[in-house]
Coordinates of C-alpha atoms in Angstrom, one line a residue:
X1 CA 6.9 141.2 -11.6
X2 CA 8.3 137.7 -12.2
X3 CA 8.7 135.9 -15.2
X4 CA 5.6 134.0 -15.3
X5 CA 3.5 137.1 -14.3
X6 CA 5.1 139.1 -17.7
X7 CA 4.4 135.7 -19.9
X8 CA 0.3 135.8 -18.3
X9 CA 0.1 139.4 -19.1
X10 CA 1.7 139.2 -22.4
X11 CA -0.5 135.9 -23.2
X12 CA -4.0 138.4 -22.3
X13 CA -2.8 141.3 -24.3
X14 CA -1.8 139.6 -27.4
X15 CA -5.5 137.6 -27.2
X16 CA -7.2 140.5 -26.4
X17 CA -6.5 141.7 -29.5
X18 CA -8.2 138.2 -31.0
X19 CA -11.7 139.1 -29.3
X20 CA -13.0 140.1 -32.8
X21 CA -11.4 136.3 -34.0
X22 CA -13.1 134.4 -31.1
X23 CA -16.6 136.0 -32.1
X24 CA -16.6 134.7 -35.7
X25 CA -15.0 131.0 -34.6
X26 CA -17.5 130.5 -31.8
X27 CA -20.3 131.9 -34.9
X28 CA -17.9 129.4 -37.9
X29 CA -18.6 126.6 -34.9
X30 CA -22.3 127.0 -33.8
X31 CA -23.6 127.7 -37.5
X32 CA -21.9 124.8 -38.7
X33 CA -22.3 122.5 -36.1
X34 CA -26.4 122.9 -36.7
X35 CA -26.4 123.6 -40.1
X36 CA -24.9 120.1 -40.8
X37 CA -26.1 117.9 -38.1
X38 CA -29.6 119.3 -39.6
X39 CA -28.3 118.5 -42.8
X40 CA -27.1 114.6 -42.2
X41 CA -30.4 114.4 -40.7
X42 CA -32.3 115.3 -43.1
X43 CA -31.1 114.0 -46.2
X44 CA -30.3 110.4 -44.1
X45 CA -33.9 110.5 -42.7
X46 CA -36.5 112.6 -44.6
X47 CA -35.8 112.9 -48.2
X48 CA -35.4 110.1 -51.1
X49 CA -32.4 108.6 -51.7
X50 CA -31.3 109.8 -55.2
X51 CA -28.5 109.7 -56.8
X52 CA -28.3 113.5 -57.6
X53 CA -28.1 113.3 -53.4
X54 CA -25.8 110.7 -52.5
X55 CA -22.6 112.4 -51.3
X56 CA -24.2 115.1 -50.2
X57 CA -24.5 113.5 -46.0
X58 CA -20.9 112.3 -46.8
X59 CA -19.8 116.1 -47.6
X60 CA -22.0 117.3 -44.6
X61 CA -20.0 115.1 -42.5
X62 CA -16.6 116.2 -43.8
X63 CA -17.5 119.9 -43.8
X64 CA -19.2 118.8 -39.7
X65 CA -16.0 117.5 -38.7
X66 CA -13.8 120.4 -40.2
X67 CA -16.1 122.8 -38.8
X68 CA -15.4 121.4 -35.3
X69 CA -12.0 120.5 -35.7
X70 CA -10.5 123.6 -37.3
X71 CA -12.8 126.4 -35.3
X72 CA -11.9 124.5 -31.7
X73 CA -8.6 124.5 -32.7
X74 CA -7.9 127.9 -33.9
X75 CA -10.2 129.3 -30.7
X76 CA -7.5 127.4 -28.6
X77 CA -4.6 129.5 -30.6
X78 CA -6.4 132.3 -30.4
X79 CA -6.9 131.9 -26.4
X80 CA -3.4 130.9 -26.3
X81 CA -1.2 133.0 -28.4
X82 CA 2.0 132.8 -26.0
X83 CA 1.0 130.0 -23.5
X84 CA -0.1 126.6 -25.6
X85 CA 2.6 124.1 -24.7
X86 CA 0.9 121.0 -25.7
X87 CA 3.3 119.7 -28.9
X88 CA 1.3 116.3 -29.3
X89 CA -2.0 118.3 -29.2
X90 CA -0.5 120.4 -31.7
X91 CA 0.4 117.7 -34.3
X92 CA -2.4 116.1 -33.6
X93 CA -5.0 119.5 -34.1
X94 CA -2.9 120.0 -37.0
X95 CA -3.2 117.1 -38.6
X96 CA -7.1 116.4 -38.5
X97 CA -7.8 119.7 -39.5
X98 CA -5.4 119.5 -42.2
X99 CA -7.0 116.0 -43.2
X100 CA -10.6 117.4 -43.4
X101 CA -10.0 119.9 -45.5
X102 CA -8.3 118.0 -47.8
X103 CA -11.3 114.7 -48.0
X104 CA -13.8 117.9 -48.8
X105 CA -11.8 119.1 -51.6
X106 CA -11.0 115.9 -53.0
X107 CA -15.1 114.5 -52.7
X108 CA -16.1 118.2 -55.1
X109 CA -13.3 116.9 -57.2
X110 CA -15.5 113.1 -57.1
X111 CA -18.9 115.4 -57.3
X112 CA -17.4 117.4 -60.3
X113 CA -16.9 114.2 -61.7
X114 CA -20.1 112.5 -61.2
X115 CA -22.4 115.5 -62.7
X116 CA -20.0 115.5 -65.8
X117 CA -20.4 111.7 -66.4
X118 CA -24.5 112.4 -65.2
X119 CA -24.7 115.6 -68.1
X120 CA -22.6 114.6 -70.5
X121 CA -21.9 110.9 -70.6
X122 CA -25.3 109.7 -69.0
X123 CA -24.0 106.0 -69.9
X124 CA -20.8 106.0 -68.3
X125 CA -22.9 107.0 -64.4
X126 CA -21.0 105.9 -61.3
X127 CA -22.6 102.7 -60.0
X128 CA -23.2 102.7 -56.0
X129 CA -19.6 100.6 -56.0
X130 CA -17.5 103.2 -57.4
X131 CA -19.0 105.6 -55.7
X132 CA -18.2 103.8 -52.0
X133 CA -14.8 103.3 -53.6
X134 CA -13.9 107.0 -54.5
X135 CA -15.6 108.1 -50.7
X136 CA -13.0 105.4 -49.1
X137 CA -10.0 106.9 -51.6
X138 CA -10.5 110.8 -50.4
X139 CA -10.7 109.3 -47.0
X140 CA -7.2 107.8 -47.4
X141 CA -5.6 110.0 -50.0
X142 CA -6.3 112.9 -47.4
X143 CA -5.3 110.8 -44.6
X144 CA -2.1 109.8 -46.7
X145 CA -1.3 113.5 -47.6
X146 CA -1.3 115.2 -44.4
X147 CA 0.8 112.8 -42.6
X148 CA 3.9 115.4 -43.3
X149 CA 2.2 117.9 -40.9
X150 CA 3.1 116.0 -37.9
X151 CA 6.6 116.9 -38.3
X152 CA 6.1 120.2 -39.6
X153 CA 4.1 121.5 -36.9
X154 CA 4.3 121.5 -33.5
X155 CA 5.3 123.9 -30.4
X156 CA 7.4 127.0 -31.2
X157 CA 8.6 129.0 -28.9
X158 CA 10.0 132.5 -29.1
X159 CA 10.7 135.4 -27.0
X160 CA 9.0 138.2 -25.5
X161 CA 9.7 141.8 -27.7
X162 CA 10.9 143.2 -24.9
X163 CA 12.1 140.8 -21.8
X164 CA 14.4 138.5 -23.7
X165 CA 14.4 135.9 -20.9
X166 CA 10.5 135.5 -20.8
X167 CA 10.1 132.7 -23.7
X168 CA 6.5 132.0 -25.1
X169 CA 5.2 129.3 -26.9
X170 CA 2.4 128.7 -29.4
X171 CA 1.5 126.2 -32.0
X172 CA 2.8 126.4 -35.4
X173 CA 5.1 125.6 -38.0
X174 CA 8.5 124.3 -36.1
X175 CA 11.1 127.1 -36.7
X176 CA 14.2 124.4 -37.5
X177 CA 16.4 126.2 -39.8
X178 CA 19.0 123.2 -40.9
X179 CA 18.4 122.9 -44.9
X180 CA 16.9 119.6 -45.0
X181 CA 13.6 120.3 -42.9
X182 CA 13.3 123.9 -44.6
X183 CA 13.6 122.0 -48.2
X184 CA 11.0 119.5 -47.1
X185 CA 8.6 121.7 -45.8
X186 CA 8.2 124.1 -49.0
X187 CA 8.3 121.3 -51.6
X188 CA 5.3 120.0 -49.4
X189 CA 3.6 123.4 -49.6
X190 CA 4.2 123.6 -53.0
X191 CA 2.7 119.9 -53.8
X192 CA -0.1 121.3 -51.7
X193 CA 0.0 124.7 -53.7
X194 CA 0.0 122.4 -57.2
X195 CA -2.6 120.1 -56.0
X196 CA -4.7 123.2 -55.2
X197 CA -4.1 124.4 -58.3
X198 CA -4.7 121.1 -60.3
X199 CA -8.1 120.8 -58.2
X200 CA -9.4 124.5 -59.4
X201 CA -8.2 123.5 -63.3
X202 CA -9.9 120.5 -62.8
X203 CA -13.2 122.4 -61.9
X204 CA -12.9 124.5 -64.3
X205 CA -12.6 122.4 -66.9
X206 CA -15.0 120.0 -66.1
X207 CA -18.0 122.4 -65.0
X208 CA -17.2 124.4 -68.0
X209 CA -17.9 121.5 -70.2
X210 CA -21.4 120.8 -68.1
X211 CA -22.4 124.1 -68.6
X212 CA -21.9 123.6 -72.6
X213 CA -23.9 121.0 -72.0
X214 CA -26.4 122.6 -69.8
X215 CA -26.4 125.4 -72.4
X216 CA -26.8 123.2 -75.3
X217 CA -30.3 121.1 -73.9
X218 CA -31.6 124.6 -72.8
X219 CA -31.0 126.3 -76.2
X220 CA -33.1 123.0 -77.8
X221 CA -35.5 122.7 -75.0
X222 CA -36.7 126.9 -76.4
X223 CA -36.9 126.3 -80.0
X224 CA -38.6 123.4 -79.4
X225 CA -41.5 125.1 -76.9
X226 CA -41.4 128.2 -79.9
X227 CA -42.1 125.8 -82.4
X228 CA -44.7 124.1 -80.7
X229 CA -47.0 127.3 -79.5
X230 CA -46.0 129.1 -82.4
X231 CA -48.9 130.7 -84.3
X232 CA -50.5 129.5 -87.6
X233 CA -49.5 132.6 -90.3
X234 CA -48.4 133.1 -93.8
X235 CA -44.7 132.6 -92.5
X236 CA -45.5 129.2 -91.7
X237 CA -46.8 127.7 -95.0
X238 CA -44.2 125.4 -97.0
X239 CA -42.7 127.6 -99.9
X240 CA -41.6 124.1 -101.9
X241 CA -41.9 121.1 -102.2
X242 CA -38.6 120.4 -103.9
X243 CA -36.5 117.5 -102.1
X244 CA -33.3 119.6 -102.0
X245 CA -31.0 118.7 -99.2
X246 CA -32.2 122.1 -97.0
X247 CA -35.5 120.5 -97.1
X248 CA -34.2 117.3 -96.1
X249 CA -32.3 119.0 -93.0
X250 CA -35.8 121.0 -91.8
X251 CA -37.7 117.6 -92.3
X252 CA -37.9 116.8 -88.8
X253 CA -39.0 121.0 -88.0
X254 CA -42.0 121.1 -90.7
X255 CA -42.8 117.6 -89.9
X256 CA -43.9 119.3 -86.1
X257 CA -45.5 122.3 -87.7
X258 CA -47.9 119.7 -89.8
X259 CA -48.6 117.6 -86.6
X260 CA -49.1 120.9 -84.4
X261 CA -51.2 122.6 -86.9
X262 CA -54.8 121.4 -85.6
X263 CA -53.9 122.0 -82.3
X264 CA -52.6 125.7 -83.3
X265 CA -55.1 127.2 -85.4
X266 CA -58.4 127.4 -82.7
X267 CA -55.9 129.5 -80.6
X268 CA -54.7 131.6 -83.1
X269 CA -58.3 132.1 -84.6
X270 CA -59.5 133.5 -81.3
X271 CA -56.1 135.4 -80.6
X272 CA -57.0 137.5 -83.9
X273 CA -60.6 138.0 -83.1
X274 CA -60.0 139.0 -79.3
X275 CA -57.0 141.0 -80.2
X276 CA -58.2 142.7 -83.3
X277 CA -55.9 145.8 -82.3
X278 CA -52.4 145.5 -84.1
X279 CA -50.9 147.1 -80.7
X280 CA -52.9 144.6 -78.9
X281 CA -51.5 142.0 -80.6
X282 CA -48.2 143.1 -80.4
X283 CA -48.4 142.8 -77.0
X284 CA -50.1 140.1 -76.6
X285 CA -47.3 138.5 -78.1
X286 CA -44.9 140.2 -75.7
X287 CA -46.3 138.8 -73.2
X288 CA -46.6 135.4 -74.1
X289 CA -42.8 135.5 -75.2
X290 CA -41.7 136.8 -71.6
X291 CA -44.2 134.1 -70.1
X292 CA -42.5 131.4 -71.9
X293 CA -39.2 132.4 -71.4
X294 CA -39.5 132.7 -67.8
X295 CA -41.4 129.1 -67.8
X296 CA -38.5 127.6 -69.8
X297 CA -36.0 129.6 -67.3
X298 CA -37.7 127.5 -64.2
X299 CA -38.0 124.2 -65.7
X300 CA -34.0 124.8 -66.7
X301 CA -33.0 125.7 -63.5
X302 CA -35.2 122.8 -61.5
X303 CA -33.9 120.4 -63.4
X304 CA -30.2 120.9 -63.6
X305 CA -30.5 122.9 -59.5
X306 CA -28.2 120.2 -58.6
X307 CA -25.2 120.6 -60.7
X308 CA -25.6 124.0 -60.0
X309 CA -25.5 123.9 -56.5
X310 CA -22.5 122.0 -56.3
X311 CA -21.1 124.2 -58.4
X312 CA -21.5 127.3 -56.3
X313 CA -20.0 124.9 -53.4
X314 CA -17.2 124.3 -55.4
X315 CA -16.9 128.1 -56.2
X316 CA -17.0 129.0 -52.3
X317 CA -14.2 126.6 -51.3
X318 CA -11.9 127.7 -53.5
X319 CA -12.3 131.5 -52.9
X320 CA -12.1 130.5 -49.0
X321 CA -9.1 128.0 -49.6
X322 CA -7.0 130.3 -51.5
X323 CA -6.0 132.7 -48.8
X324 CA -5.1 129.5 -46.6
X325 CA -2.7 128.2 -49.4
X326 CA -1.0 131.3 -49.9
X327 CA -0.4 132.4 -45.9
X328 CA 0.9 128.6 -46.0
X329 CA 3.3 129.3 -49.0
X330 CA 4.5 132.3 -47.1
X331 CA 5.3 130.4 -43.8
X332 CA 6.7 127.9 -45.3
X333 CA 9.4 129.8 -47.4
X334 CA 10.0 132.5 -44.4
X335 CA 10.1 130.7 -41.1
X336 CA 10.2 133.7 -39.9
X337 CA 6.8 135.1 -40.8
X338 CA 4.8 134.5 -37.2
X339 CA 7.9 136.5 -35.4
X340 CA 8.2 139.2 -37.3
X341 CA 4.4 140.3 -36.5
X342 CA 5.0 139.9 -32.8
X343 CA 5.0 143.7 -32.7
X344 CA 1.7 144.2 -35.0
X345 CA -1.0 142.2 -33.3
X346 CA -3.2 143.9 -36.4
X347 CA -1.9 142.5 -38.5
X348 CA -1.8 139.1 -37.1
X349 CA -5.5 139.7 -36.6
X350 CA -5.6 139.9 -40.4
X351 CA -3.5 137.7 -41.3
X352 CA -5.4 134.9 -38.8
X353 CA -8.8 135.8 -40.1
X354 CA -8.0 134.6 -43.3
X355 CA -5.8 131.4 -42.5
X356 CA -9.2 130.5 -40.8
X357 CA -11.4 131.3 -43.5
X358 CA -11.7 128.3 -45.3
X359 CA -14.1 126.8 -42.0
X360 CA -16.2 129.6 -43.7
X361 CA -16.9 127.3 -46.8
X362 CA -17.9 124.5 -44.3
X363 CA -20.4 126.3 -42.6
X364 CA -21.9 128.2 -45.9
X365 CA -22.6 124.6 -47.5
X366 CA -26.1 124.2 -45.9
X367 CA -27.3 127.1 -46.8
X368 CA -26.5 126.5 -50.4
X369 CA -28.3 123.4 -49.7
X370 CA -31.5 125.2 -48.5
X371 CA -31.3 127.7 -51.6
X372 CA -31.4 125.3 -54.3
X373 CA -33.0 121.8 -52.9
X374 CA -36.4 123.0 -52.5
X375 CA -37.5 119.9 -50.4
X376 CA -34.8 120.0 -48.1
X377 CA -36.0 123.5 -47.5
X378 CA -39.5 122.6 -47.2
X379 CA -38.5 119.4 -44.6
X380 CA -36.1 122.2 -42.8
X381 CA -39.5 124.3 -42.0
X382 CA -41.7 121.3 -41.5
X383 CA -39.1 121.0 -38.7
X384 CA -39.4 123.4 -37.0
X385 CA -43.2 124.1 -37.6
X386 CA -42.7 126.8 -40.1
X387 CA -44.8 125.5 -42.6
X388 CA -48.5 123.2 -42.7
X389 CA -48.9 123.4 -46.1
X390 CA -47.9 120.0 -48.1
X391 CA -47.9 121.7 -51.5
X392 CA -44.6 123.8 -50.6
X393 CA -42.7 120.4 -51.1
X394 CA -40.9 120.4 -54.5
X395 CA -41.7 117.2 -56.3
X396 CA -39.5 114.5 -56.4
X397 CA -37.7 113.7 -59.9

């Protein structure tokens, strides 16, 4: 068996054991391919233009573009393990794949940014200006950033385990050893590991101070729907009319029970005649409370459903990002990572499954999408003909 014969065979067994790999790329690159084509469509074409909507086509596109970039390119790895001897290919694979990834994160970082100043500084909103501004600035930042990867990465080759003399290749970091390139590659994983890490603090901190927010309007929202269906009783009746400086703070409360009490009382007459029961009226109450609480629940939910979709969108691409960052971190201060699992195609099954699985949080996106955008969900079955009925669509506020 001749050299090239032994590279072949080696080239089939080692992707052989990357059949499981292929499966959930081809799946990472249908899924996403449809799910955001559908969703550019659709929020271009069928649904309002709001402002709780704009980036959300511009993030479809990235996540689109990723999808197609990153999965093609890893199936090619995968197809290739010992034979891809392509170095410009390589770089330039690398480099779009890298760049994508990169513009998503950055536009949550914009998006994290745009529901604070929405929540909690409603006066300081971006205008449509700053908002085509910050889309062109993770376009270039990203485009900016990644340029390093074209000398980083490119063809490697390395021997067979067993027949020294058959060489394979593959695309990955280049395995230069002098100090300078080493030294340049990890202090660019590690401004890539910091950046990661400043983009996670700066979710944090930011949707942590919208959910105060959040949490504040809902906590004033209740009192103020207890207040206003709460029953005419004993409790209710003003105790003094003194003008010390607690009644001056529950002014503005008593002032509602006086302009509610009109409406109040014909309710709470017939409550005590039909529920003349004490156990019945326990209940009654019971009921009423749940009621309410699940109303106010719905209303808190549909009104703030955008922040908190983009916050579970932010949450997925940073649990599918990390493994990525770290399997970089480790490449980058062993060169020798890749060759020492020559021998354990197992384990570079593993280890590939999650250096891919950040495409993951560019296919989940539309679904997140469909779960809290009700009208998107409804134009998504009108579609396809899964729905006649024009009362399913969520209204638009």
């Amino acid at each position: 068996m001749d050299e090239e014969e032994i590279l072949d065979n080696w080239n089939y067994q080692l992707s052989n054991h990357l059949i499981a790999n292929n499966i959930i790329l081809v799946l990472y690159m249908v899924i996403g391919l449809f799910g955001n084509i559908l969703v550019i469509f659709i929020y271009i074409f069928k649904l309002k233009k709001k402002d709780d909507r704009y980036f959300i086509p511009v993030l479809a596109t990235m996540d689109l573009t990723a999808c197609s970039v990153g999965s093609s390119y890893a199936l090619a790895l995968n197809l290739l393990p010992a034979k891809f001897t392509s170095d410009i290919l390589c770089k330039v694979l690398w480099y779009f794949s890298q760049a994508t990834t990169i513009s998503s994160g950055l536009l949550l970082v914009v998006i994290a940014v745009q529901r604070y100043l929405k929540v909690c500084k409603p006066m300081l909103s971006l205008t449509l200006r700053w908002k085509r501004i910050a889309i062109f600035l993770c376009f270039i930042t990203s485009s900016i950033f990644s340029i390093p990867t074209l000398f980083f990465y490119g063809e490697l080759q390395f021997q067979h385990p067993i027949n020294s003399s058959v060489i394979g290749s593959r695309c990955g970091q280049i395995g230069r050893t002098d100090n300078l390139f080493r030294n340049s590659v990890i202090s660019y994983t590690i401004s890539e590991f910091l950046a990661a890490i400043a983009g996670c603090i700066s979710f944090t901190v930011l949707y942590a101070l919208i959910g105060k927010q959040i949490y504040k309007k809902f906590i004033v929202f209740r009192r103020t729907t207890t207040l206003r269906r709460r029953p005419i009783g004993k409790n209710n009746k003003p105790k003094s009319t003194s003008t010390t400086d607690d009644d001056k703070n529950r002014a503005s409360v008593d002032s509602i029970d006086i302009i509610d009490i009109v409406s109040s009382i014909n309710n709470s007459q017939e409550s005590i005649v039909d529920d003349s029961q004490p156990s019945q009226r326990k209940k009654r109450r019971s009921l009423d409370v749940l009621q309410e609480n699940v109303s106010a629940l719905k209303q808190h939910f549909h009104t703030h459903r955008y922040t908190y979709m983009f916050m579970a969108i932010t949450l997925f691409f940073m649990i599918t990002f990390t493994p990525r960052i770290t399997l970089m971190v480790l490449e980058s201060v062993d060169h020798n990572f890749w060759r020492n699992l020559v021998d354990q195609p197992k384990t570079i099954a593993v280890c590939l499954f999650f250096y891919r699985f950040y495409i993951f949080n560019h296919i989940i996106n539309p679904f997140i999408y469909g779960f809290f955008d009700t009208t998107f969900k409804y134009e998504v079955k009108k579609l396809f003909c899964l729905t006649t009925d024009s009362r399913a669509r969520d209204s638009e506020f």
